[in-house]
Amino acid sequence: MNWIILIFAGLFEVAFAYCLGKTKETTDNEMYLWFGGFLVCATISFLMLIYATRSLPMGTAYAVWTGIGAVGTVLVGILVFKEPATFWRLFFISTLVISIVGLKMVATN
């Protein structure tokens, strides 16, 4: 169950990065709404990470959380914000995914 919570925490990390990107594209009241979304998503993400680390090793949980956030944020950048999808960028993101799966496989909990 804590692995599922950790995955959702990582997805909320992607959501707060998305909101942060939207604040860069907007102005006035809309920018503040995206900033509010950033704060809500960041709070939920951190609280879920804290909960997940109660029974998962801290180093593993944190690495998986940041990995999910990094991979998701790069994918959102490519798909939503039209950032370049170069071979090397996708190659290194795939190595990160392999590392996340490896950490899950060797975790004791």
Coordinates of N, CA and C in Angstrom, one line a residue:
M1 N 0.8 -1.2 0.0 CA 0.0 0.0 0.0 C 0.9 1.3 0.0
N2 N 2.0 1.2 0.7 CA 2.8 2.4 0.8 C 3.5 2.7 -0.5
W3 N 3.7 1.7 -1.4 CA 4.3 1.9 -2.7 C 3.3 2.7 -3.6
I4 N 2.0 2.3 -3.4 CA 0.9 3.0 -4.2 C 0.9 4.5 -3.7
I5 N 0.9 4.7 -2.4 CA 0.9 6.1 -1.9 C 2.2 6.9 -2.4
L6 N 3.3 6.2 -2.5 CA 4.5 6.8 -3.0 C 4.4 7.2 -4.5
I7 N 3.7 6.3 -5.3 CA 3.5 6.6 -6.7 C 2.6 7.8 -6.8
F8 N 1.5 7.9 -6.0 CA 0.7 9.0 -6.1 C 1.4 10.3 -5.7
A9 N 2.3 10.2 -4.7 CA 3.1 11.3 -4.2 C 3.9 11.8 -5.4
G10 N 4.5 10.9 -6.1 CA 5.3 11.3 -7.3 C 4.4 12.0 -8.4
L11 N 3.2 11.5 -8.6 CA 2.3 12.1 -9.6 C 1.9 13.5 -9.1
F12 N 1.7 13.7 -7.8 CA 1.4 15.0 -7.4 C 2.7 15.9 -7.5
E13 N 3.8 15.4 -7.5 CA 5.0 16.2 -7.8 C 5.0 16.6 -9.3
V14 N 4.6 15.7 -10.1 CA 4.5 16.1 -11.5 C 3.4 17.2 -11.7
A15 N 2.3 17.1 -10.9 CA 1.3 18.1 -11.0 C 1.8 19.4 -10.5
F16 N 2.6 19.5 -9.5 CA 3.0 20.8 -9.0 C 4.0 21.4 -10.0
A17 N 4.8 20.5 -10.6 CA 5.7 21.1 -11.7 C 4.9 21.6 -12.8
Y18 N 3.8 20.9 -13.2 CA 3.0 21.4 -14.3 C 2.4 22.8 -13.9
C19 N 1.9 22.9 -12.7 CA 1.3 24.2 -12.3 C 2.4 25.3 -12.3
L20 N 3.6 24.9 -11.9 CA 4.7 25.9 -11.9 C 5.0 26.3 -13.4
G21 N 4.9 25.4 -14.3 CA 5.1 25.8 -15.7 C 4.0 26.7 -16.2
K22 N 2.8 26.4 -15.8 CA 1.7 27.3 -16.2 C 1.8 28.7 -15.6
T23 N 2.3 28.8 -14.4 CA 2.5 30.2 -13.9 C 3.4 31.0 -14.8
K24 N 4.3 30.4 -15.4 CA 5.2 31.1 -16.3 C 4.5 31.6 -17.6
E25 N 3.5 30.9 -18.0 CA 2.7 31.2 -19.2 C 1.6 32.2 -19.0
T26 N 1.2 32.4 -17.8 CA 0.0 33.2 -17.5 C 0.3 34.5 -16.8
T27 N -0.7 35.3 -16.6 CA -0.5 36.6 -15.9 C -1.7 36.9 -15.0
D28 N -1.6 37.8 -14.2 CA -2.7 38.3 -13.3 C -3.3 37.2 -12.5
N29 N -4.6 37.2 -12.4 CA -5.3 36.3 -11.5 C -5.1 34.8 -11.9
E30 N -5.0 34.6 -13.2 CA -4.8 33.2 -13.6 C -3.5 32.6 -13.1
M31 N -2.5 33.5 -13.1 CA -1.2 33.1 -12.6 C -1.3 32.7 -11.1
Y32 N -2.0 33.5 -10.3 CA -2.2 33.2 -8.9 C -3.0 31.9 -8.7
L33 N -3.9 31.6 -9.6 CA -4.7 30.3 -9.5 C -3.7 29.1 -9.7
W34 N -2.9 29.2 -10.7 CA -1.9 28.2 -11.0 C -0.9 28.1 -9.8
F35 N -0.5 29.2 -9.2 CA 0.4 29.1 -8.1 C -0.3 28.5 -6.9
G36 N -1.6 28.7 -6.7 CA -2.4 28.0 -5.7 C -2.4 26.5 -5.9
G37 N -2.6 26.1 -7.2 CA -2.6 24.7 -7.5 C -1.2 24.1 -7.2
F38 N -0.2 24.9 -7.5 CA 1.2 24.4 -7.1 C 1.3 24.2 -5.6
L39 N 0.8 25.1 -4.8 CA 0.9 24.9 -3.4 C 0.1 23.7 -2.9
V40 N -1.1 23.5 -3.4 CA -1.9 22.4 -3.0 C -1.2 21.1 -3.4
C41 N -0.8 21.0 -4.7 CA -0.2 19.8 -5.1 C 1.1 19.5 -4.4
A42 N 1.9 20.5 -4.1 CA 3.2 20.3 -3.4 C 2.9 19.8 -2.0
T43 N 1.9 20.4 -1.3 CA 1.6 20.0 0.0 C 1.1 18.5 0.1
I44 N 0.2 18.1 -0.9 CA -0.2 16.8 -0.9 C 0.9 15.8 -1.2
S45 N 1.8 16.2 -2.1 CA 2.9 15.4 -2.5 C 3.8 15.1 -1.3
F46 N 4.2 16.2 -0.6 CA 5.1 16.0 0.5 C 4.4 15.2 1.7
L47 N 3.2 15.5 1.9 CA 2.5 14.7 3.0 C 2.4 13.2 2.6
M48 N 2.1 12.9 1.4 CA 2.1 11.5 1.0 C 3.5 10.9 1.1
L49 N 4.5 11.6 0.7 CA 5.9 11.1 0.8 C 6.2 10.8 2.3
I50 N 5.9 11.7 3.2 CA 6.1 11.5 4.6 C 5.4 10.3 5.1
Y51 N 4.1 10.1 4.7 CA 3.4 8.9 5.1 C 4.1 7.6 4.5
A52 N 4.5 7.6 3.3 CA 5.1 6.5 2.7 C 6.4 6.1 3.3
T53 N 7.2 7.1 3.8 CA 8.5 6.8 4.4 C 8.3 6.2 5.8
R54 N 7.1 6.1 6.4 CA 7.0 5.4 7.7 C 7.3 4.0 7.6
S55 N 7.1 3.4 6.4 CA 7.4 1.9 6.3 C 8.3 1.6 5.2
L56 N 8.7 2.5 4.4 CA 9.7 2.3 3.3 C 11.0 2.9 3.7
P57 N 12.1 2.4 3.2 CA 13.4 3.0 3.5 C 13.4 4.5 2.9
M58 N 13.9 5.4 3.7 CA 13.9 6.8 3.3 C 14.6 7.0 2.0
G59 N 15.8 6.5 1.9 CA 16.6 6.7 0.6 C 15.9 6.2 -0.6
T60 N 15.3 5.0 -0.5 CA 14.6 4.4 -1.6 C 13.4 5.2 -1.9
A61 N 12.6 5.5 -0.9 CA 11.4 6.3 -1.1 C 11.6 7.6 -1.8
Y62 N 12.6 8.3 -1.3 CA 13.0 9.7 -1.8 C 13.4 9.6 -3.3
A63 N 14.3 8.6 -3.5 CA 14.8 8.4 -4.9 C 13.7 8.1 -5.9
V64 N 12.7 7.2 -5.5 CA 11.6 6.8 -6.3 C 10.7 8.0 -6.5
W65 N 10.4 8.8 -5.5 CA 9.6 10.0 -5.5 C 10.2 11.0 -6.5
T66 N 11.4 11.3 -6.3 CA 12.0 12.3 -7.2 C 12.2 11.7 -8.7
G67 N 12.4 10.4 -8.8 CA 12.4 9.8 -10.1 C 11.1 9.9 -10.9
I68 N 10.0 9.6 -10.2 CA 8.7 9.7 -10.8 C 8.5 11.2 -11.2
G69 N 8.8 12.1 -10.3 CA 8.6 13.5 -10.6 C 9.5 13.9 -11.8
A70 N 10.7 13.5 -11.8 CA 11.6 13.9 -13.0 C 11.1 13.3 -14.3
V71 N 10.8 12.0 -14.3 CA 10.3 11.4 -15.5 C 9.0 12.1 -16.0
G72 N 8.0 12.2 -15.0 CA 6.7 12.8 -15.4 C 6.9 14.2 -15.8
T73 N 7.7 15.0 -15.2 CA 7.9 16.4 -15.6 C 8.5 16.5 -17.0
V74 N 9.5 15.7 -17.3 CA 10.0 15.7 -18.6 C 9.0 15.3 -19.7
L75 N 8.2 14.3 -19.4 CA 7.1 13.9 -20.3 C 6.1 15.0 -20.5
V76 N 5.7 15.6 -19.4 CA 4.8 16.8 -19.5 C 5.4 17.9 -20.3
G77 N 6.7 18.1 -20.0 CA 7.4 19.2 -20.8 C 7.3 18.9 -22.3
I78 N 7.6 17.6 -22.7 CA 7.6 17.3 -24.1 C 6.2 17.3 -24.7
L79 N 5.2 16.7 -24.0 CA 3.8 16.6 -24.5 C 3.0 17.9 -24.4
V80 N 3.2 18.6 -23.3 CA 2.3 19.8 -23.1 C 3.0 21.1 -23.5
F81 N 4.3 21.2 -23.0 CA 5.0 22.5 -23.2 C 5.8 22.5 -24.5
K82 N 5.7 21.4 -25.3 CA 6.4 21.3 -26.6 C 7.9 21.5 -26.4
E83 N 8.5 20.9 -25.4 CA 10.0 20.9 -25.3 C 10.5 19.8 -26.2
P84 N 11.8 19.9 -26.6 CA 12.4 19.0 -27.5 C 12.5 17.5 -27.0
A85 N 12.2 16.6 -27.8 CA 12.3 15.2 -27.4 C 13.5 14.5 -28.2
T86 N 14.7 14.9 -27.8 CA 15.9 14.4 -28.4 C 16.2 13.0 -28.0
F87 N 17.0 12.3 -28.8 CA 17.4 10.9 -28.5 C 18.0 10.8 -27.1
W88 N 18.9 11.7 -26.8 CA 19.7 11.6 -25.5 C 18.8 11.9 -24.4
R89 N 17.9 12.8 -24.5 CA 16.9 13.1 -23.5 C 16.1 11.9 -23.1
L90 N 15.5 11.3 -24.2 CA 14.7 10.1 -24.0 C 15.5 8.9 -23.5
F91 N 16.7 8.8 -23.9 CA 17.6 7.7 -23.4 C 17.9 7.8 -21.9
F92 N 18.2 9.0 -21.5 CA 18.5 9.2 -20.1 C 17.3 9.1 -19.2
I93 N 16.1 9.5 -19.7 CA 14.9 9.3 -19.0 C 14.6 7.8 -18.8
S94 N 14.8 7.1 -19.9 CA 14.6 5.6 -19.8 C 15.5 5.0 -18.8
T95 N 16.7 5.4 -18.7 CA 17.6 4.8 -17.7 C 17.2 5.2 -16.3
L96 N 16.5 6.3 -16.1 CA 16.0 6.7 -14.8 C 14.8 5.8 -14.5
V97 N 14.0 5.5 -15.5 CA 12.8 4.6 -15.2 C 13.3 3.2 -14.8
I98 N 14.4 2.7 -15.5 CA 15.0 1.4 -15.2 C 15.5 1.4 -13.8
S99 N 16.1 2.5 -13.4 CA 16.7 2.7 -12.0 C 15.5 2.6 -11.0
I100 N 14.4 3.3 -11.3 CA 13.3 3.3 -10.3 C 12.7 1.9 -10.1
V101 N 12.6 1.2 -11.2 CA 12.1 -0.2 -11.2 C 13.1 -1.0 -10.4
G102 N 14.4 -0.8 -10.6 CA 15.4 -1.6 -9.9 C 15.4 -1.3 -8.4
L103 N 15.2 -0.1 -8.0 CA 15.0 0.3 -6.6 C 13.8 -0.4 -5.9
K104 N 12.8 -0.5 -6.7 CA 11.6 -1.2 -6.2 C 11.8 -2.6 -6.0
M105 N 12.6 -3.2 -6.9 CA 12.8 -4.7 -6.9 C 13.8 -5.1 -5.7
V106 N 14.7 -4.2 -5.3 CA 15.6 -4.5 -4.3 C 15.2 -4.0 -2.9
A107 N 14.1 -3.3 -2.8 CA 13.7 -2.7 -1.5 C 13.3 -3.8 -0.6
T108 N 13.5 -3.7 0.7 CA 13.2 -4.7 1.6 C 11.8 -4.7 2.1
N109 N 11.1 -3.5 1.8 CA 9.6 -3.5 2.2 C 8.8 -3.4 1.0

